[in-house]
Short mmCIF file of C-alpha atoms and ligand atoms in Angstrom, two decimals:
data_model
loop_
_atom_site.label_atom_id
_atom_site.label_comp_id
_atom_site.label_asym_id
_atom_site.label_seq_id
_atom_site.Cartn_x
_atom_site.Cartn_y
_atom_site.Cartn_z
CA MET A 10 1.67 -15.47 -23.70
CA TYR A 11 3.22 -16.25 -20.23
CA ASN A 12 2.05 -15.67 -16.75
CA SER A 13 4.05 -14.10 -14.02
CA LYS A 14 4.11 -15.43 -10.50
CA ILE A 15 5.40 -14.12 -7.26
CA ILE A 16 8.79 -16.19 -6.06
CA GLY A 17 10.10 -14.06 -3.47
CA LEU A 18 8.66 -11.66 -0.84
CA GLY A 19 10.33 -9.35 1.60
CA LYS A 20 9.52 -6.62 4.10
CA TYR A 21 10.96 -3.74 6.30
CA VAL A 22 9.58 -1.56 8.79
CA PRO A 23 11.51 0.90 11.06
CA ASP A 24 12.16 -0.14 14.78
CA ASN A 25 10.25 2.72 16.14
CA VAL A 26 7.09 1.71 17.57
CA VAL A 27 4.33 4.37 18.28
CA THR A 28 1.58 3.27 20.17
CA ASN A 29 -1.93 4.79 20.51
CA ASP A 30 -1.03 5.97 24.00
CA ASP A 31 2.28 7.49 22.55
CA LEU A 32 0.11 9.65 20.35
CA SER A 33 -2.19 10.64 23.16
CA LYS A 34 0.67 12.59 24.89
CA ILE A 35 1.46 14.59 21.70
CA MET A 36 -2.33 15.43 20.67
CA ASP A 37 -5.87 15.19 22.04
CA THR A 38 -6.49 11.49 20.96
CA ASN A 39 -6.77 8.32 22.73
CA ASP A 40 -6.37 4.42 22.38
CA ALA A 41 -10.18 3.88 22.82
CA TRP A 42 -10.94 6.09 19.92
CA ILE A 43 -8.22 4.97 17.49
CA THR A 44 -8.68 1.29 18.16
CA GLU A 45 -12.76 1.32 17.93
CA ARG A 46 -12.61 3.37 14.50
CA THR A 47 -9.61 1.83 12.84
CA GLY A 48 -8.43 -1.34 14.78
CA ILE A 49 -4.96 0.04 14.95
CA LYS A 50 -3.03 -0.38 18.23
CA GLU A 51 0.54 0.85 17.05
CA ARG A 52 2.38 2.00 13.95
CA ARG A 53 6.09 2.40 12.93
CA TRP A 54 7.35 5.83 12.62
CA VAL A 55 11.11 6.46 11.26
CA LYS A 56 13.18 7.88 14.09
CA GLU A 57 15.12 11.25 13.04
CA GLY A 58 18.63 10.43 12.25
CA SER A 59 17.87 6.50 11.55
CA GLY A 60 18.86 7.10 8.08
CA ASP A 61 15.41 5.33 6.85
CA THR A 62 14.04 6.52 3.78
CA THR A 63 11.41 5.65 1.15
CA ALA A 64 13.93 4.37 -1.00
CA THR A 65 16.38 2.77 1.76
CA MET A 66 13.27 0.94 3.17
CA GLY A 67 12.23 -0.39 -0.31
CA VAL A 68 15.85 -1.53 -0.82
CA LYS A 69 15.86 -3.63 2.62
CA ALA A 70 12.66 -5.16 1.77
CA ALA A 71 13.73 -6.01 -1.89
CA LYS A 72 17.27 -7.54 -0.56
CA MET A 73 14.96 -10.01 1.39
CA ALA A 74 12.66 -10.87 -1.71
CA ILE A 75 15.73 -11.20 -3.87
CA GLU A 76 17.34 -13.70 -1.35
CA ARG A 77 14.15 -15.55 -0.98
CA ALA A 78 13.43 -15.82 -4.61
CA GLY A 79 16.91 -17.62 -4.78
CA ILE A 80 17.99 -14.97 -7.91
CA SER A 81 20.79 -12.80 -8.33
CA LYS A 82 20.11 -9.08 -8.43
CA ASP A 83 21.70 -9.31 -11.76
CA ASP A 84 18.89 -11.44 -13.09
CA ILE A 85 16.26 -8.39 -12.53
CA ASP A 86 15.20 -6.85 -15.64
CA PHE A 87 12.82 -4.16 -14.55
CA ILE A 88 11.91 -2.26 -11.41
CA VAL A 89 8.69 -0.84 -10.43
CA PHE A 90 8.48 1.41 -7.44
CA ALA A 91 4.78 2.49 -5.87
CA THR A 92 4.95 5.41 -3.23
CA LEU A 93 3.23 8.67 -2.59
CA SER A 94 6.25 9.67 -0.41
CA PRO A 95 9.05 9.68 -2.46
CA ASP A 96 12.83 10.89 -0.98
CA MET A 97 12.77 13.53 -3.44
CA TYR A 98 10.19 15.19 -5.75
CA PHE A 99 12.11 14.03 -8.81
CA PRO A 100 13.59 11.65 -9.67
CA GLY A 101 11.30 8.99 -8.01
CA PRO A 102 12.79 6.27 -6.05
CA GLY A 103 13.02 3.44 -8.74
CA VAL A 104 16.30 4.78 -9.80
CA GLN A 105 17.45 4.92 -6.12
CA VAL A 106 16.81 1.35 -5.86
CA GLN A 107 18.70 0.48 -9.14
CA HIS A 108 21.62 2.34 -7.76
CA ALA A 109 21.74 1.01 -4.23
CA LEU A 110 21.37 -2.63 -5.16
CA GLY A 111 24.02 -2.30 -7.92
CA ILE A 112 21.65 -3.84 -10.58
CA LYS A 113 22.84 -2.93 -14.41
CA THR A 114 21.26 -0.14 -15.93
CA VAL A 115 17.48 -1.93 -16.23
CA GLY A 116 14.48 0.44 -16.40
CA ALA A 117 12.98 1.83 -13.38
CA LEU A 118 9.24 2.81 -13.23
CA ASP A 119 7.59 4.99 -10.33
CA VAL A 120 4.01 4.36 -9.84
CA ARG A 121 2.07 7.12 -8.06
CA ASN A 122 -1.62 5.46 -7.20
CA GLN A 123 -1.35 6.02 -3.44
CA CYS A 124 -2.96 3.09 -1.55
CA SER A 125 -3.83 1.20 -4.97
CA GLY A 126 -0.01 1.70 -5.87
CA PHE A 127 0.95 -1.79 -5.12
CA ILE A 128 -1.75 -3.16 -7.38
CA TYR A 129 -0.93 -1.16 -10.26
CA ALA A 130 2.73 -1.84 -9.86
CA LEU A 131 1.82 -5.22 -9.72
CA SER A 132 -0.20 -5.08 -12.87
CA VAL A 133 2.36 -3.26 -14.83
CA ALA A 134 4.84 -5.95 -14.03
CA ASP A 135 2.56 -8.87 -14.64
CA ASN A 136 1.64 -7.45 -18.12
CA PHE A 137 5.28 -6.90 -18.89
CA ILE A 138 6.14 -10.60 -18.20
CA LYS A 139 2.91 -11.79 -19.99
CA THR A 140 4.17 -10.20 -23.34
CA GLY A 141 7.39 -11.69 -22.87
CA MET A 142 9.43 -8.25 -22.67
CA TYR A 143 10.95 -9.08 -19.10
CA LYS A 144 11.46 -12.11 -17.28
CA ASN A 145 12.20 -11.03 -13.67
CA ILE A 146 10.64 -7.70 -12.28
CA LEU A 147 11.15 -6.41 -8.90
CA VAL A 148 8.15 -4.68 -7.36
CA ILE A 149 8.45 -2.31 -4.41
CA GLY A 150 5.82 -0.54 -2.31
CA SER A 151 7.22 1.74 0.26
CA GLU A 152 6.13 4.91 2.31
CA LEU A 153 7.38 7.44 4.73
CA HIS A 154 4.33 8.93 5.91
CA SER A 155 5.47 10.05 9.38
CA HIS A 156 7.69 13.14 8.32
CA GLY A 157 4.66 14.81 6.53
CA LEU A 158 1.91 14.20 8.79
CA ASP A 159 0.23 17.06 10.95
CA LYS A 160 1.12 15.67 14.45
CA THR A 161 -1.16 18.16 16.51
CA THR A 162 -4.62 17.93 17.52
CA ARG A 163 -5.75 19.60 14.16
CA GLY A 164 -4.34 16.54 12.10
CA ARG A 165 -5.54 13.75 14.27
CA GLY A 166 -8.15 12.49 11.91
CA VAL A 167 -5.43 11.54 9.48
CA SER A 168 -2.17 11.27 11.38
CA VAL A 169 -3.13 8.58 13.69
CA ILE A 170 -3.87 6.17 10.83
CA PHE A 171 -0.60 6.16 8.62
CA GLY A 172 2.51 4.20 9.34
CA ASP A 173 5.99 3.91 7.72
CA GLY A 174 7.35 0.52 6.17
CA ALA A 175 7.93 -1.30 2.92
CA GLY A 176 7.49 -4.65 1.26
CA ALA A 177 8.58 -6.18 -2.03
CA ALA A 178 7.93 -8.92 -4.45
CA ILE A 179 9.68 -10.61 -7.31
CA LEU A 180 7.83 -11.78 -10.24
CA THR A 181 9.06 -14.30 -12.77
CA ARG A 182 7.72 -15.96 -15.85
CA GLU A 183 5.46 -18.93 -15.39
CA GLU A 184 4.78 -20.99 -18.46
CA ASN A 185 1.60 -22.69 -17.14
CA ASN A 186 -1.42 -19.99 -17.61
CA LYS A 187 -3.39 -21.68 -14.78
CA LYS A 188 -0.91 -20.54 -12.41
CA GLY A 189 0.57 -17.44 -10.87
CA ILE A 190 -1.29 -13.96 -11.34
CA LEU A 191 -4.45 -14.81 -13.52
CA SER A 192 -5.82 -11.23 -13.77
CA THR A 193 -5.59 -7.77 -12.49
CA HIS A 194 -8.23 -5.09 -12.49
CA LEU A 195 -7.82 -1.35 -12.18
CA HIS A 196 -10.25 1.61 -12.00
CA SER A 197 -9.96 5.24 -11.13
CA GLN A 198 -12.55 8.22 -10.51
CA GLY A 199 -11.01 11.46 -10.65
CA GLU A 200 -13.93 13.52 -9.67
CA HIS A 201 -13.14 12.61 -5.83
CA ALA A 202 -9.49 13.34 -6.43
CA GLU A 203 -9.80 16.01 -3.57
CA GLU A 204 -11.47 13.75 -0.98
CA LEU A 205 -8.12 12.53 -0.09
CA VAL A 206 -5.41 14.76 -1.04
CA LEU A 207 -2.07 16.39 -0.32
CA LYS A 208 -2.42 19.43 -2.57
CA ALA A 209 0.82 21.22 -1.95
CA PRO A 210 3.51 21.84 -2.95
CA GLY A 211 2.19 21.36 -6.43
CA MET A 212 3.04 23.13 -9.65
CA GLY A 213 -1.07 23.55 -10.29
CA THR A 214 -1.60 24.73 -6.79
CA ARG A 215 1.04 26.09 -4.48
CA TRP A 216 4.62 25.60 -4.94
CA VAL A 217 7.23 25.94 -2.21
CA ASN A 218 8.00 29.67 -2.62
CA ASP A 219 4.41 30.55 -2.65
CA ILE A 220 4.09 28.87 0.92
CA LEU A 221 7.10 30.43 2.27
CA ALA A 222 6.05 33.79 1.02
CA ASP A 223 2.66 33.44 2.75
CA ASN A 224 4.33 32.10 5.86
CA ASN A 225 0.93 31.23 7.37
CA GLU A 226 0.96 29.11 10.17
CA ASP A 227 -2.66 27.96 9.70
CA ASP A 228 -1.66 26.76 6.11
CA GLU A 229 -2.85 23.21 5.80
CA SER A 230 -2.28 22.61 2.42
CA TYR A 231 0.94 20.85 2.88
CA PHE A 232 -0.71 18.29 5.22
CA PRO A 233 -3.01 15.33 4.00
CA TYR A 234 -6.49 15.93 3.90
CA MET A 235 -9.15 13.19 4.00
CA ASN A 236 -12.80 13.12 4.17
CA GLY A 237 -12.83 10.14 6.13
CA GLN A 238 -16.61 8.92 6.20
CA PHE A 239 -16.74 9.76 2.20
CA VAL A 240 -13.78 7.58 1.88
CA PHE A 241 -15.04 5.04 4.17
CA LYS A 242 -18.46 4.66 2.15
CA ASN A 243 -16.88 4.51 -1.21
CA ALA A 244 -13.98 2.00 -0.11
CA VAL A 245 -16.39 -0.61 0.97
CA VAL A 246 -18.49 -0.51 -2.27
CA ARG A 247 -15.44 -0.51 -4.59
CA PHE A 248 -13.47 -3.09 -2.55
CA SER A 249 -16.40 -5.65 -3.03
CA GLU A 250 -17.06 -4.56 -6.89
CA VAL A 251 -13.16 -5.01 -7.78
CA ILE A 252 -13.18 -8.40 -5.86
CA MET A 253 -16.18 -9.68 -7.71
CA GLU A 254 -14.84 -8.51 -11.15
CA GLY A 255 -11.90 -10.29 -10.77
CA LEU A 256 -13.47 -13.50 -9.36
CA MET A 257 -15.89 -13.47 -12.46
CA ALA A 258 -13.21 -12.86 -14.77
CA ASN A 259 -11.64 -16.01 -13.92
CA GLY A 260 -15.05 -17.94 -13.59
CA LEU A 261 -14.80 -17.99 -10.01
CA GLN A 262 -17.10 -17.92 -6.99
CA LYS A 263 -16.46 -16.23 -3.69
CA GLU A 264 -16.06 -19.66 -2.29
CA ALA A 265 -12.97 -20.10 -4.10
CA ILE A 266 -11.07 -17.36 -2.28
CA ASP A 267 -8.65 -19.21 0.14
CA MET A 268 -6.94 -15.88 1.30
CA LEU A 269 -8.07 -12.43 0.91
CA ILE A 270 -5.17 -9.87 1.33
CA PRO A 271 -7.31 -6.44 1.51
CA HIS A 272 -5.17 -3.06 1.57
CA GLN A 273 -4.76 -2.22 5.16
CA ALA A 274 -6.90 1.12 5.38
CA ASN A 275 -9.07 0.19 8.26
CA LEU A 276 -9.68 -2.85 9.89
CA ARG A 277 -13.60 -2.07 9.90
CA ILE A 278 -13.56 -1.94 6.32
CA ALA A 279 -11.74 -5.41 6.06
CA GLN A 280 -14.43 -6.59 8.55
CA PHE A 281 -17.20 -5.43 6.21
CA ILE A 282 -15.62 -7.19 3.35
CA GLN A 283 -14.96 -10.37 5.16
CA ASN A 284 -18.70 -10.61 6.06
CA LYS A 285 -19.94 -9.63 2.69
CA PHE A 286 -17.92 -12.42 1.21
CA GLY A 287 -18.54 -14.93 3.90
CA LEU A 288 -15.05 -15.49 4.50
CA THR A 289 -13.48 -16.81 8.18
CA ASN A 290 -11.04 -15.09 10.01
CA ASP A 291 -8.25 -17.42 8.65
CA GLN A 292 -9.33 -16.37 5.16
CA VAL A 293 -8.72 -12.74 5.44
CA PHE A 294 -5.11 -11.58 6.60
CA ASN A 295 -5.28 -8.19 8.75
CA ASN A 296 -1.83 -6.68 10.30
CA ILE A 297 -2.91 -3.01 10.50
CA GLN A 298 -3.15 -3.43 14.26
CA LYS A 299 0.73 -3.38 14.21
CA TYR A 300 1.44 -1.11 11.27
CA GLY A 301 -1.16 1.42 10.60
CA ASN A 302 -2.12 1.99 7.07
CA THR A 303 1.20 2.02 5.12
CA THR A 304 -0.58 2.78 1.69
CA ALA A 305 1.50 1.34 -1.02
CA ALA A 306 3.41 -0.63 1.08
CA SER A 307 0.47 -2.24 2.92
CA ILE A 308 -0.48 -5.21 0.55
CA PRO A 309 3.07 -6.55 0.11
CA LEU A 310 3.50 -6.08 3.75
CA ALA A 311 0.75 -8.16 4.71
CA LEU A 312 1.37 -10.60 1.79
CA THR A 313 4.79 -11.14 3.04
CA GLU A 314 3.60 -11.75 6.55
CA ALA A 315 0.80 -14.18 5.58
CA TRP A 316 3.32 -16.15 3.64
CA GLU A 317 5.92 -16.07 6.44
CA GLU A 318 3.25 -17.41 8.66
CA GLY A 319 2.42 -20.05 6.21
CA LYS A 320 -1.04 -18.95 5.68
CA ILE A 321 -0.69 -18.99 1.73
CA ASN A 322 0.06 -22.51 0.27
CA THR A 323 0.71 -23.76 -3.18
CA GLY A 324 -2.42 -23.95 -4.77
CA ASP A 325 -4.25 -21.54 -3.05
CA THR A 326 -6.50 -18.44 -4.47
CA VAL A 327 -5.00 -15.63 -3.28
CA VAL A 328 -6.93 -12.37 -3.64
CA LEU A 329 -5.70 -8.69 -3.45
CA ALA A 330 -7.46 -5.65 -3.38
CA ALA A 331 -7.07 -2.04 -2.76
CA PHE A 332 -8.87 1.23 -2.65
CA GLY A 333 -7.45 4.70 -1.94
CA SER A 334 -6.82 8.49 -3.06
CA GLY A 335 -7.71 9.24 -6.70
CA PHE A 336 -10.04 7.62 -5.99
CA THR A 337 -7.98 4.46 -7.72
CA TRP A 338 -8.80 0.99 -6.65
CA GLY A 339 -8.02 -2.55 -7.94
CA SER A 340 -7.67 -6.30 -7.52
CA ALA A 341 -5.50 -9.12 -8.31
CA ILE A 342 -6.46 -12.68 -8.64
CA ILE A 343 -3.67 -15.34 -8.03
CA LYS A 344 -3.09 -18.94 -8.21
CA TRP A 345 -0.29 -19.51 -5.70
C1 LIG B 10 -11.06 8.58 9.66
C2 LIG B 10 -12.06 7.86 10.49
C3 LIG B 10 -11.37 6.67 11.06
C4 LIG B 10 -12.71 8.71 11.08
O1 LIG B 10 -13.87 7.97 12.08
P1 LIG B 10 -15.29 8.72 11.89
O2 LIG B 10 -16.04 7.96 12.61
O3 LIG B 10 -15.71 9.11 10.44
O4 LIG B 10 -14.90 10.11 12.68
P2 LIG B 10 -15.39 11.51 12.26
O5 LIG B 10 -14.26 11.98 11.49
O6 LIG B 10 -16.59 11.69 11.95
O7 LIG B 10 -15.10 12.13 13.62
C5 LIG B 10 -15.77 11.82 14.78
C6 LIG B 10 -15.24 12.80 15.83
O8 LIG B 10 -13.78 12.22 16.33
C7 LIG B 10 -12.89 13.47 16.24
N1 LIG B 10 -11.90 12.69 16.17
C8 LIG B 10 -11.16 12.66 14.94
N2 LIG B 10 -9.80 11.99 14.80
C9 LIG B 10 -9.80 11.89 16.21
C10 LIG B 10 -8.74 11.07 16.77
N3 LIG B 10 -7.66 10.76 16.43
N4 LIG B 10 -9.11 11.06 18.19
C11 LIG B 10 -10.05 11.63 18.81
N5 LIG B 10 -10.95 12.01 17.99
C12 LIG B 10 -10.81 12.38 16.82
C13 LIG B 10 -13.52 14.33 15.44
O9 LIG B 10 -12.88 15.58 15.48
C14 LIG B 10 -15.02 14.32 15.60
O10 LIG B 10 -15.42 15.10 16.60
P3 LIG B 10 -16.76 16.03 16.52
O11 LIG B 10 -17.82 14.91 16.58
O12 LIG B 10 -16.85 16.57 18.01
O13 LIG B 10 -16.61 16.85 15.52
C15 LIG B 10 -13.18 6.90 9.17
O14 LIG B 10 -13.71 7.93 8.69
C16 LIG B 10 -12.33 6.05 8.30
O15 LIG B 10 -11.66 5.06 8.75
N6 LIG B 10 -12.56 6.53 7.17
C17 LIG B 10 -11.90 5.61 5.87
C18 LIG B 10 -10.46 6.02 6.06
C19 LIG B 10 -9.49 5.05 5.06
O16 LIG B 10 -9.69 4.03 4.93
N7 LIG B 10 -8.53 5.98 4.58
C20 LIG B 10 -7.53 5.39 3.65
C21 LIG B 10 -8.13 5.00 2.58
S1 LIG B 10 -7.03 4.13 1.56
#
């Protein structure tokens, strides 16, 4: 059995900055409400005509991660791509990355676990490496939310929160099993699937021809729905549980955490977890203020920036944790 470790990180965000004040010009909202409830000041939304898509943003983040890892694209044995906003209904963006990077015909797996997507993807990659099946795996989280949000007052409870962007990591084999990804922990609770959901188009709900036939402008089924307060209450409980689960599995106490990178759902959730675990501002990394919630991209985007800012060093215990639609949640404990 091997371990896996992260040897390269990359990110990409679209140029187009959308501030809270910009949003207040297109819907009934304001900077004070958004800042107080979520901590978000601005987000990136892909500009029409820019050519950015979920796959192309993932490719840009991947190129940076590959270069920083100091490997060649030809060393990559497998691709895992997490997103809830693929360019096409099928196939998923993993194969687009394989083609765009000109990588030989390695496998490409698409992960559909929303805000927990990157942790799930990391867990899959880690376990493929642990068993010895693959040596170098490219893991991507990328989202283009802005194209599918209801940007009117009707959708303001959701649309002000989400942003576009991508992050990527290169995982490689580590022979020392006290280093790298020590463990990952994954959970789901499908009874709450419809508390944070985009129902249509879906084969079991309403397909595109049903939507067109109804031609009903009040139809909200093809916009995301979120029961915000219910999601918030569940998130704070599950974040805490899954971080503790990860620590305990490795015989660690909360004092062992050098850096916590929570999924960037809401700054209030991150602050609640920070207080609960008695962590200082330097021990928790947040960039939701600049990017909003970028779902599967949020952890790799935050991890990349924390690393770029020199906040993660060799030997540190780094904890990643996420919660989101499904509900799904998970954590990863890493010895950097
Ligand atoms: C979404 C969230 C910020 C909303 O905050 P909240 O305090 O629960 O707010 P509510 O939904 O109860 O809405 C309060 C009021 O603000 C209004 N409102 C909603 N969005 C608004 C906006 N963007 N601007 C101004 N007012 C808004 C509502 O219409 C409501 O008005 P009313 O009282 O007249 O009916 C909060 O619930 C949250 O962060 N939840 C977790 C979300 C999350 O983490 N999601 C991702 C999980 S991965």
